[in-house]
Amino acid sequence: MRVLMLGKQSSWMGLHLSHIEAAFRRRGHEIIVGDYHRMALFCGISLPRHMADERRQRSLERLVKRFRPDLIYCVASWKYDFARLKSYYKGVVAIHDLDGPHNPVKEVVATFRQVDLPLTASQYMVRSAAEEGVKAFYLPSAADTDYYAPMELSPDDRRRFQAPVSYIGRATKRRVEFCSLLAGKGLALYGDRWRRNPESRRAGLDRCARLSRNVAGRELVKIYQASDAMINILQEPLDRFRTILSLQCFAIPSTGRCLIAEYVEEAEAAFEPGKEILLFRTPEELLARVEQCLAEPGFAEAVGAAARRRCLACHTHDHRVAELERLLQNG
């Protein structure tokens, strides 16, 4: 199968797309990746929005006619006129929604209507689409279990990143509320706003910030590996819907580290609570899970090891591509 994958190739999403691309190749598919941002530039120069949109559409048309894909797979964000695309392209167009109700639900469902295969990492969006007469398919994120794998840390990296519990993410009022109870538990925070956020400073969390910048790539893996446990807290407004296992919720367990994650409805089907993942709903429950890891020698390590086994068995990109193949065959 010839696959054209469309997405954003910069920052962490570019790394994610490269892992998906590799999975397609391992399963024998020919694949190229189109960057929707670069497609909208003129000789590397940004254009006014209406001109950028038109250039993106023309760039896509040229790419489709040159490569002649069997499948166009749009990941996470879609900035295309799908009616225009379908006027000259007769293959399958799939979109993979990784944001769910973080975006306006009606707009997402309206986009689902325009394509052949709507995919989403949110069970809430599956139900919302069904209520509007649209069939969307649940396809969660995954991890490259070779990239996110246990690794030996250098003495410098261990001194720099070692912590009983760590959190990587943007400082917000809600996240400060959760993390504030852990300030005395050896918490390490990563993200450029923890030292600048007023609520964070009032809660004393600025002193838990290890770096004054954001982290990405292999540095993330080092932080996961150097931490006895990692925390994942929902971003707003997903906290209202309790949906979507983020990319971190597969990447962290793949490294064999214990994940303490805020409850979402998809979690219990992906991992066994208490054995492969620890879940919380309130700041007090988060504190209890962290204290359990600190109090019981070997407990967090056992949870992390079981989680990696589950990722290897169920949550690789190869598993997701295989499921996508099945959906296309049953189409």
GROMACS .gro file of C-alpha atoms in nm, residues 16-169:
model
  154
   16HIS     CA    1   0.586   1.079   1.672
   17LEU     CA    2   0.522   1.082   1.297
   18SER     CA    3   0.865   0.930   1.231
   19HIS     CA    4   0.777   0.640   1.462
   20ILE     CA    5   0.447   0.583   1.282
   21GLU     CA    6   0.625   0.604   0.946
   22ALA     CA    7   0.873   0.337   1.055
   23ALA     CA    8   0.587   0.106   1.156
   24PHE     CA    9   0.426   0.138   0.813
   25ARG     CA   10   0.758   0.052   0.652
   26ARG     CA   11   0.812  -0.252   0.875
   27ARG     CA   12   0.476  -0.383   0.762
   28GLY     CA   13   0.576  -0.352   0.399
   29HIS     CA   14   0.408  -0.026   0.299
   30GLU     CA   15   0.559   0.256   0.095
   31ILE     CA   16   0.509   0.582   0.280
   32ILE     CA   17   0.602   0.949   0.252
   33VAL     CA   18   0.525   1.229   0.497
   34GLY     CA   19   0.388   1.571   0.405
   35ASP     CA   20   0.429   1.863   0.647
   36TYR     CA   21   0.121   2.087   0.638
   37HIS     CA   22   0.326   2.380   0.766
   38ARG     CA   23   0.595   2.358   0.497
   39MET     CA   24   0.330   2.306   0.231
   40ALA     CA   25   0.192   2.652   0.310
   41LEU     CA   26   0.524   2.838   0.275
   42PHE     CA   27   0.652   3.019  -0.033
   43CYS     CA   28   1.029   2.971  -0.063
   44GLY     CA   29   1.037   2.928   0.314
   45ILE     CA   30   0.842   3.250   0.373
   46SER     CA   31   0.511   3.261   0.562
   47LEU     CA   32   0.212   3.395   0.371
   48PRO     CA   33  -0.114   3.562   0.478
   49ARG     CA   34  -0.362   3.301   0.594
   50HIS     CA   35  -0.584   3.287   0.286
   51MET     CA   36  -0.279   3.263   0.060
   52ALA     CA   37  -0.117   3.002   0.284
   53ASP     CA   38  -0.434   2.789   0.278
   54GLU     CA   39  -0.446   2.800  -0.102
   55ARG     CA   40  -0.077   2.716  -0.135
   56ARG     CA   41  -0.121   2.423   0.105
   57GLN     CA   42  -0.407   2.287  -0.105
   58ARG     CA   43  -0.209   2.319  -0.428
   59SER     CA   44   0.098   2.162  -0.269
   60LEU     CA   45  -0.115   1.868  -0.155
   61GLU     CA   46  -0.265   1.824  -0.502
   62ARG     CA   47   0.080   1.815  -0.663
   63LEU     CA   48   0.202   1.566  -0.404
   64VAL     CA   49  -0.100   1.338  -0.444
   65LYS     CA   50  -0.078   1.336  -0.823
   66ARG     CA   51   0.295   1.265  -0.813
   67PHE     CA   52   0.292   0.993  -0.544
   68ARG     CA   53  -0.054   0.843  -0.620
   69PRO     CA   54  -0.122   0.707  -0.268
   70ASP     CA   55  -0.377   0.441  -0.183
   71LEU     CA   56  -0.429   0.601   0.157
   72ILE     CA   57  -0.399   0.958   0.280
   73TYR     CA   58  -0.359   0.949   0.658
   74CYS     CA   59  -0.390   1.284   0.841
   75VAL     CA   60  -0.259   1.275   1.197
   76ALA     CA   61  -0.364   1.503   1.488
   77SER     CA   62  -0.439   1.815   1.286
   78TRP     CA   63  -0.605   1.856   0.949
   79LYS     CA   64  -0.583   2.183   0.761
   80TYR     CA   65  -0.716   2.073   0.426
   81ASP     CA   66  -1.029   2.117   0.218
   82PHE     CA   67  -1.132   1.753   0.200
   83ALA     CA   68  -1.412   1.814  -0.051
   84ARG     CA   69  -1.153   1.965  -0.285
   85LEU     CA   70  -0.916   1.674  -0.218
   86LYS     CA   71  -1.187   1.419  -0.299
   87SER     CA   72  -1.262   1.597  -0.629
   88TYR     CA   73  -0.935   1.466  -0.775
   89TYR     CA   74  -0.836   1.184  -0.537
   90LYS     CA   75  -1.035   0.858  -0.539
   91GLY     CA   76  -0.845   0.667  -0.272
   92VAL     CA   77  -0.914   0.648   0.101
   93VAL     CA   78  -0.879   0.955   0.322
   94ALA     CA   79  -0.839   0.886   0.694
   95ILE     CA   80  -0.796   1.132   0.977
   96HIS     CA   81  -0.671   1.045   1.325
   97ASP     CA   82  -0.804   1.275   1.595
   98LEU     CA   83  -0.566   1.280   1.893
   99ASP     CA   84  -0.720   1.587   2.062
  100GLY     CA   85  -1.084   1.484   2.108
  101PRO     CA   86  -1.307   1.740   2.286
  102HIS     CA   87  -1.008   1.969   2.332
  103ASN     CA   88  -1.142   2.103   1.999
  104PRO     CA   89  -1.509   2.199   1.940
  105VAL     CA   90  -1.690   1.866   1.916
  106LYS     CA   91  -1.929   1.970   1.638
  107GLU     CA   92  -1.638   2.088   1.422
  108VAL     CA   93  -1.453   1.759   1.470
  109VAL     CA   94  -1.764   1.554   1.385
  110ALA     CA   95  -1.825   1.774   1.079
  111THR     CA   96  -1.473   1.688   0.961
  112PHE     CA   97  -1.539   1.319   1.029
  113ARG     CA   98  -1.826   1.341   0.778
  114GLN     CA   99  -1.591   1.457   0.504
  115VAL     CA  100  -1.353   1.162   0.507
  116ASP     CA  101  -1.371   0.789   0.445
  117LEU     CA  102  -1.220   0.667   0.772
  118PRO     CA  103  -1.255   0.881   1.090
  119LEU     CA  104  -1.027   0.762   1.370
  120THR     CA  105  -1.006   0.902   1.722
  121ALA     CA  106  -0.812   0.844   2.044
  122SER     CA  107  -1.123   0.941   2.243
  123GLN     CA  108  -1.415   0.711   2.322
  124TYR     CA  109  -1.612   1.026   2.402
  125MET     CA  110  -1.568   1.134   2.039
  126VAL     CA  111  -1.680   0.792   1.914
  127ARG     CA  112  -2.006   0.840   2.103
  128SER     CA  113  -2.042   1.205   2.001
  129ALA     CA  114  -2.001   1.111   1.635
  130ALA     CA  115  -2.254   0.827   1.666
  131GLU     CA  116  -2.509   1.071   1.808
  132GLU     CA  117  -2.473   1.268   1.484
  133GLY     CA  118  -2.502   0.957   1.267
  134VAL     CA  119  -2.128   0.931   1.195
  135LYS     CA  120  -1.930   0.613   1.259
  136ALA     CA  121  -1.584   0.687   1.399
  137PHE     CA  122  -1.339   0.421   1.511
  138TYR     CA  123  -1.138   0.419   1.832
  139LEU     CA  124  -0.762   0.403   1.769
  140PRO     CA  125  -0.547   0.510   2.064
  141SER     CA  126  -0.195   0.643   2.051
  142ALA     CA  127   0.101   0.411   2.083
  143ALA     CA  128   0.475   0.416   2.150
  144ASP     CA  129   0.794   0.310   1.978
  145THR     CA  130   0.908   0.059   2.238
  146ASP     CA  131   1.264   0.064   2.101
  147TYR     CA  132   1.297   0.441   2.125
  148TYR     CA  133   1.117   0.451   2.462
  149ALA     CA  134   1.308   0.164   2.617
  150PRO     CA  135   1.502   0.106   2.940
  151MET     CA  136   1.847   0.261   2.908
  152GLU     CA  137   2.167   0.299   3.106
  153LEU     CA  138   2.212   0.652   3.232
  154SER     CA  139   2.546   0.823   3.265
  155PRO     CA  140   2.644   0.938   3.615
  156ASP     CA  141   2.587   1.299   3.502
  157ASP     CA  142   2.237   1.223   3.373
  158ARG     CA  143   2.149   1.035   3.688
  159ARG     CA  144   2.262   1.324   3.909
  160ARG     CA  145   2.076   1.568   3.688
  161PHE     CA  146   1.742   1.388   3.658
  162GLN     CA  147   1.706   1.134   3.938
  163ALA     CA  148   1.391   1.182   4.147
  164PRO     CA  149   1.133   0.977   4.338
  165VAL     CA  150   0.857   1.128   4.122
  166SER     CA  151   0.864   1.358   3.819
  167TYR     CA  152   0.618   1.552   3.607
  168ILE     CA  153   0.673   1.699   3.262
  169GLY     CA  154   0.418   1.951   3.140
   0.00000   0.00000   0.00000
